[in-house]
């Protein structure tokens, strides 16, 4: 009888331990798939490097896929990780907003939690754990507010859009347009995509400068710094002074944009932190431990007009 009681006690204790097993706080030993959009901009590359470094520091086995800007490559990578059978979670940086329902459902059916990072998806939030990102609408509002005050509400603006269909482009445009709509003198005279790519930003700006009287252009609003830097090159090649003849405002706060700020060739950038790996991995650990999470974990960013101001905030 004593033996039976002993066995029962061991089984109860074992049940308690097994039911209480939790993933380590940092995610050590987990296998996580990271579907990255590509390397279209300096910010994207710094984001990739930051996530990989964070995984390394935490002892996470990171499976990395660069989709070369193609949604089909992201979907294929996610399906491969589902088929692999030993992937604990997936982190997805979606290139565009639509077209994710099916593969997110497949991941959920396979019991693999998905955390969205950076851009957004239009899928039902029940299909992913949470989204770690900045507020793109706010970034657009900050850029517009700066330009309104810099021009006393009187400016003809060239807009260099990011990737068509991406949340970053759509929402930054929404935020910017909301603010300038309050000032009748603020007008977007050209709006074209440069796909967040430096060379395309230069090409689009050069073609606009060739077709429009440059004296009629007050400012460039670029959805990211890479396109702004491309536009700066085009403005200089047209014999004009970027940052003076034509103001420039953009988003990302990449190292190169601070060189342009130092040279007086651009005027303002809105910070976009590349350090979303930590919050994303924390969300994976929390969800694997059965914790409920909010559907959005925001990452903040400020507008900077000088390197000194940025450095003061990033000691
Ligand atoms: C925005 C991000 C954008 C960056 C660009 O969060 O998706 O994509 O602003 C990048 O540099 O291409």
PDB file of C-alpha atoms and ligand atoms in Angstrom:
ATOM      1  CA  UNK A   1       0.000   0.000   0.000  1.00  0.00           C
ATOM      2  CA  UNK A   2       2.875   2.359   0.889  1.00  0.00           C
ATOM      3  CA  UNK A   3       4.372   1.661  -2.582  1.00  0.00           C
ATOM      4  CA  UNK A   4       1.112   2.618  -4.336  1.00  0.00           C
ATOM      5  CA  UNK A   5       0.909   5.864  -2.359  1.00  0.00           C
ATOM      6  CA  UNK A   6       4.556   6.590  -3.260  1.00  0.00           C
ATOM      7  CA  UNK A   7       3.851   6.002  -6.961  1.00  0.00           C
ATOM      8  CA  UNK A   8       0.753   8.233  -6.789  1.00  0.00           C
ATOM      9  CA  UNK A   9       2.821  10.985  -5.153  1.00  0.00           C
ATOM     10  CA  UNK A  10       5.518  10.759  -7.837  1.00  0.00           C
ATOM     11  CA  UNK A  11       2.894  10.889 -10.595  1.00  0.00           C
ATOM     12  CA  UNK A  12       1.199  13.925  -9.030  1.00  0.00           C
ATOM     13  CA  UNK A  13       4.519  15.745  -8.659  1.00  0.00           C
ATOM     14  CA  UNK A  14       5.474  14.837 -12.263  1.00  0.00           C
ATOM     15  CA  UNK A  15       2.138  16.191 -13.480  1.00  0.00           C
ATOM     16  CA  UNK A  16       2.710  19.438 -11.619  1.00  0.00           C
ATOM     17  CA  UNK A  17       6.195  19.840 -13.063  1.00  0.00           C
ATOM     18  CA  UNK A  18       5.133  19.003 -16.625  1.00  0.00           C
ATOM     19  CA  UNK A  19       2.096  21.291 -16.526  1.00  0.00           C
ATOM     20  CA  UNK A  20       4.239  24.089 -15.145  1.00  0.00           C
ATOM     21  CA  UNK A  21       7.143  23.694 -17.603  1.00  0.00           C
ATOM     22  CA  UNK A  22       7.785  27.107 -19.086  1.00  0.00           C
ATOM     23  CA  UNK A  23      10.048  28.458 -21.802  1.00  0.00           C
ATOM     24  CA  UNK A  24      13.083  30.267 -20.441  1.00  0.00           C
ATOM     25  CA  UNK A  25      12.613  34.047 -20.140  1.00  0.00           C
ATOM     26  CA  UNK A  26      14.982  34.815 -23.051  1.00  0.00           C
ATOM     27  CA  UNK A  27      13.797  32.050 -25.361  1.00  0.00           C
ATOM     28  CA  UNK A  28      17.067  30.101 -25.176  1.00  0.00           C
ATOM     29  CA  UNK A  29      16.941  26.920 -27.211  1.00  0.00           C
ATOM     30  CA  UNK A  30      13.868  27.927 -29.220  1.00  0.00           C
ATOM     31  CA  UNK A  31      13.844  27.571 -33.007  1.00  0.00           C
ATOM     32  CA  UNK A  32      12.232  30.662 -34.565  1.00  0.00           C
ATOM     33  CA  UNK A  33      11.724  31.404 -38.250  1.00  0.00           C
ATOM     34  CA  UNK A  34      12.222  35.052 -39.282  1.00  0.00           C
ATOM     35  CA  UNK A  35      10.701  35.981 -42.640  1.00  0.00           C
ATOM     36  CA  UNK A  36      12.338  39.276 -43.626  1.00  0.00           C
ATOM     37  CA  UNK A  37      11.227  41.386 -46.599  1.00  0.00           C
ATOM     38  CA  UNK A  38      14.658  41.911 -48.128  1.00  0.00           C
ATOM     39  CA  UNK A  39      17.464  44.460 -48.008  1.00  0.00           C
ATOM     40  CA  UNK A  40      15.902  47.341 -49.962  1.00  0.00           C
ATOM     41  CA  UNK A  41      17.070  50.021 -47.545  1.00  0.00           C
ATOM     42  CA  UNK A  42      19.769  50.736 -44.999  1.00  0.00           C
ATOM     43  CA  UNK A  43      17.133  50.630 -42.282  1.00  0.00           C
ATOM     44  CA  UNK A  44      15.955  47.165 -43.329  1.00  0.00           C
ATOM     45  CA  UNK A  45      19.519  45.872 -43.227  1.00  0.00           C
ATOM     46  CA  UNK A  46      20.072  47.351 -39.769  1.00  0.00           C
ATOM     47  CA  UNK A  47      16.789  45.772 -38.639  1.00  0.00           C
ATOM     48  CA  UNK A  48      17.969  42.358 -39.881  1.00  0.00           C
ATOM     49  CA  UNK A  49      21.342  42.712 -38.162  1.00  0.00           C
ATOM     50  CA  UNK A  50      19.665  43.778 -34.909  1.00  0.00           C
ATOM     51  CA  UNK A  51      17.273  40.807 -34.889  1.00  0.00           C
ATOM     52  CA  UNK A  52      20.070  38.342 -35.665  1.00  0.00           C
ATOM     53  CA  UNK A  53      22.263  39.810 -32.909  1.00  0.00           C
ATOM     54  CA  UNK A  54      19.385  39.609 -30.429  1.00  0.00           C
ATOM     55  CA  UNK A  55      18.746  35.960 -31.321  1.00  0.00           C
ATOM     56  CA  UNK A  56      22.445  35.177 -30.907  1.00  0.00           C
ATOM     57  CA  UNK A  57      22.558  36.899 -27.519  1.00  0.00           C
ATOM     58  CA  UNK A  58      19.524  34.906 -26.327  1.00  0.00           C
ATOM     59  CA  UNK A  59      20.665  31.516 -27.579  1.00  0.00           C
ATOM     60  CA  UNK A  60      17.747  31.351 -30.031  1.00  0.00           C
ATOM     61  CA  UNK A  61      18.174  29.211 -33.154  1.00  0.00           C
ATOM     62  CA  UNK A  62      17.054  31.743 -35.802  1.00  0.00           C
ATOM     63  CA  UNK A  63      16.031  30.460 -39.233  1.00  0.00           C
ATOM     64  CA  UNK A  64      16.387  33.486 -41.552  1.00  0.00           C
ATOM     65  CA  UNK A  65      14.721  34.011 -44.918  1.00  0.00           C
ATOM     66  CA  UNK A  66      15.293  37.084 -47.152  1.00  0.00           C
ATOM     67  CA  UNK A  67      12.275  37.306 -49.494  1.00  0.00           C
ATOM     68  CA  UNK A  68      13.860  39.744 -51.965  1.00  0.00           C
ATOM     69  CA  UNK A  69      10.711  41.910 -51.705  1.00  0.00           C
ATOM     70  CA  UNK A  70       8.480  39.043 -52.952  1.00  0.00           C
ATOM     71  CA  UNK A  71       5.441  38.033 -50.863  1.00  0.00           C
ATOM     72  CA  UNK A  72       5.409  34.589 -52.489  1.00  0.00           C
ATOM     73  CA  UNK A  73       8.899  33.967 -51.096  1.00  0.00           C
ATOM     74  CA  UNK A  74       7.717  34.892 -47.604  1.00  0.00           C
ATOM     75  CA  UNK A  75       4.748  32.533 -47.862  1.00  0.00           C
ATOM     76  CA  UNK A  76       7.003  29.733 -49.157  1.00  0.00           C
ATOM     77  CA  UNK A  77       9.414  30.205 -46.251  1.00  0.00           C
ATOM     78  CA  UNK A  78       6.594  30.040 -43.708  1.00  0.00           C
ATOM     79  CA  UNK A  79       5.225  26.860 -45.327  1.00  0.00           C
ATOM     80  CA  UNK A  80       8.686  25.278 -45.253  1.00  0.00           C
ATOM     81  CA  UNK A  81       9.000  26.018 -41.537  1.00  0.00           C
ATOM     82  CA  UNK A  82       5.552  24.552 -40.899  1.00  0.00           C
ATOM     83  CA  UNK A  83       6.561  21.377 -42.794  1.00  0.00           C
ATOM     84  CA  UNK A  84       9.861  21.199 -40.913  1.00  0.00           C
ATOM     85  CA  UNK A  85       7.915  20.298 -37.777  1.00  0.00           C
ATOM     86  CA  UNK A  86      10.379  21.631 -35.186  1.00  0.00           C
ATOM     87  CA  UNK A  87       9.862  25.379 -35.471  1.00  0.00           C
ATOM     88  CA  UNK A  88       8.553  26.860 -32.217  1.00  0.00           C
ATOM     89  CA  UNK A  89       7.400  30.236 -33.591  1.00  0.00           C
ATOM     90  CA  UNK A  90       7.547  32.490 -36.651  1.00  0.00           C
ATOM     91  CA  UNK A  91       8.301  36.198 -36.882  1.00  0.00           C
ATOM     92  CA  UNK A  92       6.961  37.845 -40.043  1.00  0.00           C
ATOM     93  CA  UNK A  93       7.868  41.259 -41.462  1.00  0.00           C
ATOM     94  CA  UNK A  94       5.181  41.441 -44.168  1.00  0.00           C
ATOM     95  CA  UNK A  95       6.128  43.202 -47.417  1.00  0.00           C
ATOM     96  CA  UNK A  96       2.526  44.213 -48.148  1.00  0.00           C
ATOM     97  CA  UNK A  97      -0.648  44.253 -46.087  1.00  0.00           C
ATOM     98  CA  UNK A  98      -2.912  41.783 -47.908  1.00  0.00           C
ATOM     99  CA  UNK A  99      -2.669  38.107 -48.889  1.00  0.00           C
ATOM    100  CA  UNK A 100      -1.676  36.505 -45.562  1.00  0.00           C
ATOM    101  CA  UNK A 101      -4.920  34.874 -44.317  1.00  0.00           C
ATOM    102  CA  UNK A 102      -4.256  31.402 -45.757  1.00  0.00           C
ATOM    103  CA  UNK A 103      -0.688  30.935 -44.585  1.00  0.00           C
ATOM    104  CA  UNK A 104      -1.370  32.446 -41.166  1.00  0.00           C
ATOM    105  CA  UNK A 105      -4.243  29.974 -40.776  1.00  0.00           C
ATOM    106  CA  UNK A 106      -1.914  27.136 -41.782  1.00  0.00           C
ATOM    107  CA  UNK A 107       0.607  28.205 -39.121  1.00  0.00           C
ATOM    108  CA  UNK A 108      -2.129  28.455 -36.509  1.00  0.00           C
ATOM    109  CA  UNK A 109      -3.480  25.013 -37.472  1.00  0.00           C
ATOM    110  CA  UNK A 110       0.054  23.659 -37.027  1.00  0.00           C
ATOM    111  CA  UNK A 111       0.223  25.210 -33.554  1.00  0.00           C
ATOM    112  CA  UNK A 112       2.991  27.653 -34.522  1.00  0.00           C
ATOM    113  CA  UNK A 113       2.445  31.188 -33.121  1.00  0.00           C
ATOM    114  CA  UNK A 114       3.217  34.089 -35.480  1.00  0.00           C
ATOM    115  CA  UNK A 115       4.421  37.520 -34.339  1.00  0.00           C
ATOM    116  CA  UNK A 116       4.145  40.339 -36.895  1.00  0.00           C
ATOM    117  CA  UNK A 117       6.990  42.882 -36.879  1.00  0.00           C
ATOM    118  CA  UNK A 118       7.270  46.295 -38.550  1.00  0.00           C
ATOM    119  CA  UNK A 119       4.697  46.527 -41.378  1.00  0.00           C
ATOM    120  CA  UNK A 120       1.126  45.284 -40.930  1.00  0.00           C
ATOM    121  CA  UNK A 121      -1.211  42.618 -42.300  1.00  0.00           C
ATOM    122  CA  UNK A 122      -4.956  43.066 -42.936  1.00  0.00           C
ATOM    123  CA  UNK A 123      -5.679  39.555 -41.631  1.00  0.00           C
ATOM    124  CA  UNK A 124      -7.918  38.982 -38.609  1.00  0.00           C
ATOM    125  CA  UNK A 125      -5.822  39.626 -35.479  1.00  0.00           C
ATOM    126  CA  UNK A 126      -6.857  36.185 -34.180  1.00  0.00           C
ATOM    127  CA  UNK A 127      -4.417  34.771 -36.741  1.00  0.00           C
ATOM    128  CA  UNK A 128      -1.333  36.247 -35.085  1.00  0.00           C
ATOM    129  CA  UNK A 129      -0.126  36.749 -31.524  1.00  0.00           C
ATOM    130  CA  UNK A 130       0.737  40.443 -31.684  1.00  0.00           C
ATOM    131  CA  UNK A 131       2.440  43.086 -33.848  1.00  0.00           C
ATOM    132  CA  UNK A 132       5.610  44.903 -32.805  1.00  0.00           C
ATOM    133  CA  UNK A 133       5.953  48.141 -34.778  1.00  0.00           C
ATOM    134  CA  UNK A 134       6.167  51.885 -34.848  1.00  0.00           C
ATOM    135  CA  UNK A 135       3.103  54.051 -35.538  1.00  0.00           C
ATOM    136  CA  UNK A 136       3.408  54.888 -39.234  1.00  0.00           C
ATOM    137  CA  UNK A 137       0.489  57.356 -39.154  1.00  0.00           C
ATOM    138  CA  UNK A 138       2.189  59.261 -36.342  1.00  0.00           C
ATOM    139  CA  UNK A 139       5.454  59.329 -38.326  1.00  0.00           C
ATOM    140  CA  UNK A 140       3.602  60.957 -41.246  1.00  0.00           C
ATOM    141  CA  UNK A 141       1.980  63.484 -38.917  1.00  0.00           C
ATOM    142  CA  UNK A 142       5.338  64.416 -37.370  1.00  0.00           C
ATOM    143  CA  UNK A 143       6.906  64.967 -40.804  1.00  0.00           C
ATOM    144  CA  UNK A 144       3.980  67.124 -41.959  1.00  0.00           C
ATOM    145  CA  UNK A 145       3.869  69.171 -38.750  1.00  0.00           C
ATOM    146  CA  UNK A 146       7.571  69.923 -39.096  1.00  0.00           C
ATOM    147  CA  UNK A 147       7.129  71.001 -42.746  1.00  0.00           C
ATOM    148  CA  UNK A 148       4.131  73.211 -41.929  1.00  0.00           C
ATOM    149  CA  UNK A 149       6.080  75.092 -39.285  1.00  0.00           C
ATOM    150  CA  UNK A 150       9.181  75.296 -41.517  1.00  0.00           C
ATOM    151  CA  UNK A 151       7.196  76.864 -44.379  1.00  0.00           C
ATOM    152  CA  UNK A 152       4.497  78.754 -42.450  1.00  0.00           C
ATOM    153  CA  UNK A 153       1.941  76.505 -44.098  1.00  0.00           C
ATOM    154  CA  UNK A 154       2.831  77.460 -47.672  1.00  0.00           C
ATOM    155  CA  UNK A 155       4.600  74.720 -49.659  1.00  0.00           C
ATOM    156  CA  UNK A 156       4.346  72.740 -52.916  1.00  0.00           C
ATOM    157  CA  UNK A 157       5.455  69.228 -52.003  1.00  0.00           C
ATOM    158  CA  UNK A 158       6.895  66.292 -53.939  1.00  0.00           C
ATOM    159  CA  UNK A 159       6.033  62.990 -52.211  1.00  0.00           C
ATOM    160  CA  UNK A 160       8.240  59.924 -52.720  1.00  0.00           C
ATOM    161  CA  UNK A 161       6.065  57.016 -51.634  1.00  0.00           C
ATOM    162  CA  UNK A 162       7.311  53.718 -50.252  1.00  0.00           C
ATOM    163  CA  UNK A 163       6.277  50.326 -51.606  1.00  0.00           C
ATOM    164  CA  UNK A 164       2.701  50.485 -52.922  1.00  0.00           C
ATOM    165  CA  UNK A 165       0.386  48.390 -50.746  1.00  0.00           C
ATOM    166  CA  UNK A 166       2.712  48.405 -47.750  1.00  0.00           C
ATOM    167  CA  UNK A 167       1.380  49.630 -44.412  1.00  0.00           C
ATOM    168  CA  UNK A 168       4.401  51.897 -44.010  1.00  0.00           C
ATOM    169  CA  UNK A 169       3.633  53.785 -47.233  1.00  0.00           C
ATOM    170  CA  UNK A 170      -0.145  53.826 -46.801  1.00  0.00           C
ATOM    171  CA  UNK A 171      -0.130  54.950 -43.192  1.00  0.00           C
ATOM    172  CA  UNK A 172       2.677  57.505 -43.478  1.00  0.00           C
ATOM    173  CA  UNK A 173       0.773  59.050 -46.379  1.00  0.00           C
ATOM    174  CA  UNK A 174      -2.427  59.067 -44.305  1.00  0.00           C
ATOM    175  CA  UNK A 175      -0.757  60.792 -41.368  1.00  0.00           C
ATOM    176  CA  UNK A 176       1.022  63.365 -43.527  1.00  0.00           C
ATOM    177  CA  UNK A 177      -2.096  64.198 -45.539  1.00  0.00           C
ATOM    178  CA  UNK A 178      -4.243  64.544 -42.403  1.00  0.00           C
ATOM    179  CA  UNK A 179      -2.015  67.365 -41.169  1.00  0.00           C
ATOM    180  CA  UNK A 180      -1.448  69.250 -44.410  1.00  0.00           C
ATOM    181  CA  UNK A 181      -5.213  69.160 -45.083  1.00  0.00           C
ATOM    182  CA  UNK A 182      -5.500  71.708 -42.261  1.00  0.00           C
ATOM    183  CA  UNK A 183      -3.402  74.221 -44.221  1.00  0.00           C
ATOM    184  CA  UNK A 184      -4.728  75.314 -47.632  1.00  0.00           C
ATOM    185  CA  UNK A 185      -1.265  76.457 -48.709  1.00  0.00           C
ATOM    186  CA  UNK A 186       0.233  72.960 -48.323  1.00  0.00           C
ATOM    187  CA  UNK A 187      -0.119  71.088 -51.623  1.00  0.00           C
ATOM    188  CA  UNK A 188       1.295  67.803 -52.908  1.00  0.00           C
ATOM    189  CA  UNK A 189       2.091  68.534 -56.568  1.00  0.00           C
ATOM    190  CA  UNK A 190       3.693  65.161 -57.397  1.00  0.00           C
ATOM    191  CA  UNK A 191       3.405  61.766 -55.665  1.00  0.00           C
ATOM    192  CA  UNK A 192       5.176  58.699 -56.978  1.00  0.00           C
ATOM    193  CA  UNK A 193       6.659  55.503 -55.525  1.00  0.00           C
ATOM    194  CA  UNK A 194      10.365  54.962 -55.221  1.00  0.00           C
ATOM    195  CA  UNK A 195       9.828  51.619 -53.457  1.00  0.00           C
ATOM    196  CA  UNK A 196      11.881  52.696 -50.430  1.00  0.00           C
ATOM    197  CA  UNK A 197      14.979  52.346 -52.662  1.00  0.00           C
ATOM    198  CA  UNK A 198      17.712  55.013 -52.928  1.00  0.00           C
ATOM    199  CA  UNK A 199      18.295  54.678 -56.694  1.00  0.00           C
ATOM    200  CA  UNK A 200      14.574  54.784 -57.420  1.00  0.00           C
ATOM    201  CA  UNK A 201      14.161  57.858 -55.228  1.00  0.00           C
ATOM    202  CA  UNK A 202      16.868  59.554 -57.302  1.00  0.00           C
ATOM    203  CA  UNK A 203      15.318  58.497 -60.612  1.00  0.00           C
ATOM    204  CA  UNK A 204      11.837  59.716 -59.667  1.00  0.00           C
ATOM    205  CA  UNK A 205      13.146  63.027 -58.339  1.00  0.00           C
ATOM    206  CA  UNK A 206      15.320  63.598 -61.411  1.00  0.00           C
ATOM    207  CA  UNK A 207      12.349  63.039 -63.725  1.00  0.00           C
ATOM    208  CA  UNK A 208      10.187  65.437 -61.693  1.00  0.00           C
ATOM    209  CA  UNK A 209      12.917  68.096 -61.744  1.00  0.00           C
ATOM    210  CA  UNK A 210      13.104  67.695 -65.516  1.00  0.00           C
ATOM    211  CA  UNK A 211       9.338  68.118 -65.973  1.00  0.00           C
ATOM    212  CA  UNK A 212       8.499  70.674 -63.280  1.00  0.00           C
ATOM    213  CA  UNK A 213       9.878  74.174 -62.769  1.00  0.00           C
ATOM    214  CA  UNK A 214      12.192  73.514 -59.775  1.00  0.00           C
ATOM    215  CA  UNK A 215      11.338  76.965 -58.457  1.00  0.00           C
ATOM    216  CA  UNK A 216       7.814  75.615 -57.997  1.00  0.00           C
ATOM    217  CA  UNK A 217       9.007  72.831 -55.658  1.00  0.00           C
ATOM    218  CA  UNK A 218       9.279  73.821 -52.020  1.00  0.00           C
ATOM    219  CA  UNK A 219       9.998  70.435 -50.385  1.00  0.00           C
ATOM    220  CA  UNK A 220      10.430  66.689 -50.758  1.00  0.00           C
ATOM    221  CA  UNK A 221       8.584  64.371 -48.360  1.00  0.00           C
ATOM    222  CA  UNK A 222      10.141  60.917 -48.671  1.00  0.00           C
ATOM    223  CA  UNK A 223       8.654  57.902 -46.889  1.00  0.00           C
ATOM    224  CA  UNK A 224      12.172  56.785 -46.007  1.00  0.00           C
ATOM    225  CA  UNK A 225      15.686  58.224 -45.743  1.00  0.00           C
ATOM    226  CA  UNK A 226      17.079  56.139 -48.599  1.00  0.00           C
ATOM    227  CA  UNK A 227      14.728  57.732 -51.125  1.00  0.00           C
ATOM    228  CA  UNK A 228      15.436  61.148 -49.554  1.00  0.00           C
ATOM    229  CA  UNK A 229      19.173  60.649 -50.090  1.00  0.00           C
ATOM    230  CA  UNK A 230      18.499  59.648 -53.691  1.00  0.00           C
ATOM    231  CA  UNK A 231      16.411  62.793 -54.141  1.00  0.00           C
ATOM    232  CA  UNK A 232      19.189  64.893 -52.583  1.00  0.00           C
ATOM    233  CA  UNK A 233      21.609  63.575 -55.218  1.00  0.00           C
ATOM    234  CA  UNK A 234      19.136  64.453 -57.999  1.00  0.00           C
ATOM    235  CA  UNK A 235      18.576  67.955 -56.590  1.00  0.00           C
ATOM    236  CA  UNK A 236      22.326  68.583 -56.491  1.00  0.00           C
ATOM    237  CA  UNK A 237      22.771  67.274 -60.043  1.00  0.00           C
ATOM    238  CA  UNK A 238      20.088  69.767 -61.103  1.00  0.00           C
ATOM    239  CA  UNK A 239      22.292  72.543 -59.720  1.00  0.00           C
ATOM    240  CA  UNK A 240      20.108  73.247 -56.686  1.00  0.00           C
ATOM    241  CA  UNK A 241      20.833  73.197 -52.938  1.00  0.00           C
ATOM    242  CA  UNK A 242      18.907  70.413 -51.158  1.00  0.00           C
ATOM    243  CA  UNK A 243      17.868  71.490 -47.672  1.00  0.00           C
ATOM    244  CA  UNK A 244      17.819  75.129 -48.803  1.00  0.00           C
ATOM    245  CA  UNK A 245      16.258  75.571 -52.284  1.00  0.00           C
ATOM    246  CA  UNK A 246      14.186  72.430 -51.721  1.00  0.00           C
ATOM    247  CA  UNK A 247      13.570  71.271 -48.141  1.00  0.00           C
ATOM    248  CA  UNK A 248      13.768  67.530 -47.368  1.00  0.00           C
ATOM    249  CA  UNK A 249      11.983  65.499 -44.658  1.00  0.00           C
ATOM    250  CA  UNK A 250      11.905  61.702 -44.321  1.00  0.00           C
ATOM    251  CA  UNK A 251      11.714  58.711 -41.927  1.00  0.00           C
ATOM    252  CA  UNK A 252      14.145  56.099 -40.535  1.00  0.00           C
ATOM    253  CA  UNK A 253      17.011  58.125 -38.971  1.00  0.00           C
ATOM    254  CA  UNK A 254      19.672  55.970 -40.663  1.00  0.00           C
ATOM    255  CA  UNK A 255      23.341  56.928 -40.190  1.00  0.00           C
ATOM    256  CA  UNK A 256      23.662  58.384 -43.714  1.00  0.00           C
ATOM    257  CA  UNK A 257      20.819  60.842 -43.154  1.00  0.00           C
ATOM    258  CA  UNK A 258      22.759  62.399 -40.288  1.00  0.00           C
ATOM    259  CA  UNK A 259      25.638  63.038 -42.660  1.00  0.00           C
ATOM    260  CA  UNK A 260      23.150  64.869 -44.890  1.00  0.00           C
ATOM    261  CA  UNK A 261      21.829  66.780 -41.865  1.00  0.00           C
ATOM    262  CA  UNK A 262      25.401  67.756 -40.913  1.00  0.00           C
ATOM    263  CA  UNK A 263      25.953  69.009 -44.482  1.00  0.00           C
ATOM    264  CA  UNK A 264      22.696  71.002 -44.443  1.00  0.00           C
ATOM    265  CA  UNK A 265      21.400  68.908 -47.365  1.00  0.00           C
ATOM    266  CA  UNK A 266      18.345  67.586 -45.532  1.00  0.00           C
ATOM    267  CA  UNK A 267      16.227  69.085 -42.777  1.00  0.00           C
ATOM    268  CA  UNK A 268      14.475  66.451 -40.645  1.00  0.00           C
ATOM    269  CA  UNK A 269      14.120  62.716 -40.122  1.00  0.00           C
ATOM    270  CA  UNK A 270      11.702  60.688 -37.977  1.00  0.00           C
ATOM    271  CA  UNK A 271      13.364  57.885 -36.044  1.00  0.00           C
ATOM    272  CA  UNK A 272      12.365  54.284 -36.693  1.00  0.00           C
ATOM    273  CA  UNK A 273      14.022  51.933 -34.234  1.00  0.00           C
ATOM    274  CA  UNK A 274      15.500  48.755 -35.775  1.00  0.00           C
ATOM    275  CA  UNK A 275      15.499  47.115 -32.335  1.00  0.00           C
ATOM    276  CA  UNK A 276      12.219  45.187 -32.564  1.00  0.00           C
ATOM    277  CA  UNK A 277      13.807  41.758 -32.090  1.00  0.00           C
ATOM    278  CA  UNK A 278      13.778  41.963 -28.299  1.00  0.00           C
ATOM    279  CA  UNK A 279      10.065  42.751 -27.938  1.00  0.00           C
ATOM    280  CA  UNK A 280       9.260  40.163 -30.632  1.00  0.00           C
ATOM    281  CA  UNK A 281      11.199  37.382 -28.914  1.00  0.00           C
ATOM    282  CA  UNK A 282       9.689  38.386 -25.555  1.00  0.00           C
ATOM    283  CA  UNK A 283       6.241  38.055 -27.156  1.00  0.00           C
ATOM    284  CA  UNK A 284       7.123  34.566 -28.420  1.00  0.00           C
ATOM    285  CA  UNK A 285       8.245  33.468 -24.950  1.00  0.00           C
ATOM    286  CA  UNK A 286       5.142  34.960 -23.335  1.00  0.00           C
ATOM    287  CA  UNK A 287       2.736  33.288 -25.742  1.00  0.00           C
ATOM    288  CA  UNK A 288       4.492  29.917 -25.437  1.00  0.00           C
ATOM    289  CA  UNK A 289       4.049  30.279 -21.684  1.00  0.00           C
ATOM    290  CA  UNK A 290       0.340  30.783 -22.200  1.00  0.00           C
ATOM    291  CA  UNK A 291       0.251  34.511 -21.534  1.00  0.00           C
ATOM    292  CA  UNK A 292      -2.248  36.782 -23.307  1.00  0.00           C
ATOM    293  CA  UNK A 293      -0.697  39.722 -25.184  1.00  0.00           C
ATOM    294  CA  UNK A 294      -2.080  43.008 -26.584  1.00  0.00           C
ATOM    295  CA  UNK A 295      -2.457  42.905 -30.377  1.00  0.00           C
ATOM    296  CA  UNK A 296       0.001  45.788 -30.784  1.00  0.00           C
ATOM    297  CA  UNK A 297       3.302  46.461 -28.992  1.00  0.00           C
ATOM    298  CA  UNK A 298       4.337  49.993 -30.092  1.00  0.00           C
ATOM    299  CA  UNK A 299       7.912  51.164 -30.684  1.00  0.00           C
ATOM    300  CA  UNK A 300       8.325  54.950 -30.359  1.00  0.00           C
ATOM    301  CA  UNK A 301      10.338  57.385 -32.487  1.00  0.00           C
ATOM    302  CA  UNK A 302      10.923  61.174 -32.465  1.00  0.00           C
ATOM    303  CA  UNK A 303      11.639  63.724 -35.213  1.00  0.00           C
ATOM    304  CA  UNK A 304      15.213  65.051 -35.316  1.00  0.00           C
ATOM    305  CA  UNK A 305      16.676  68.056 -37.113  1.00  0.00           C
ATOM    306  CA  UNK A 306      20.241  67.672 -35.788  1.00  0.00           C
ATOM    307  CA  UNK A 307      22.676  64.847 -35.035  1.00  0.00           C
ATOM    308  CA  UNK A 308      23.297  66.399 -31.602  1.00  0.00           C
ATOM    309  CA  UNK A 309      19.635  66.072 -30.633  1.00  0.00           C
ATOM    310  CA  UNK A 310      19.585  62.417 -31.745  1.00  0.00           C
ATOM    311  CA  UNK A 311      22.846  61.647 -29.928  1.00  0.00           C
ATOM    312  CA  UNK A 312      21.521  63.298 -26.747  1.00  0.00           C
ATOM    313  CA  UNK A 313      18.619  60.819 -26.786  1.00  0.00           C
ATOM    314  CA  UNK A 314      20.835  57.820 -27.568  1.00  0.00           C
ATOM    315  CA  UNK A 315      23.724  58.124 -25.099  1.00  0.00           C
TER     316      UNK A 315
HETATM  317  C1  LIG B   1       8.859  50.967 -42.019  1.00  0.00           C
HETATM  318  C2  LIG B   1       9.610  50.001 -42.890  1.00  0.00           C
HETATM  319  C3  LIG B   1      10.152  50.690 -44.078  1.00  0.00           C
HETATM  320  C4  LIG B   1      11.313  51.625 -43.791  1.00  0.00           C
HETATM  321  C5  LIG B   1      12.080  51.520 -45.056  1.00  0.00           C
HETATM  322  O1  LIG B   1       8.669  50.432 -40.770  1.00  0.00           O
HETATM  323  O2  LIG B   1       8.757  48.957 -43.281  1.00  0.00           O
HETATM  324  O3  LIG B   1      10.637  49.705 -44.988  1.00  0.00           O
HETATM  325  O4  LIG B   1      10.914  52.934 -43.485  1.00  0.00           O
HETATM  326  C6  LIG B   1      11.977  50.042 -45.349  1.00  0.00           C
HETATM  327  O5  LIG B   1      13.410  51.943 -44.975  1.00  0.00           O
HETATM  328  O6  LIG B   1      12.205  49.764 -46.677  1.00  0.00           O
END
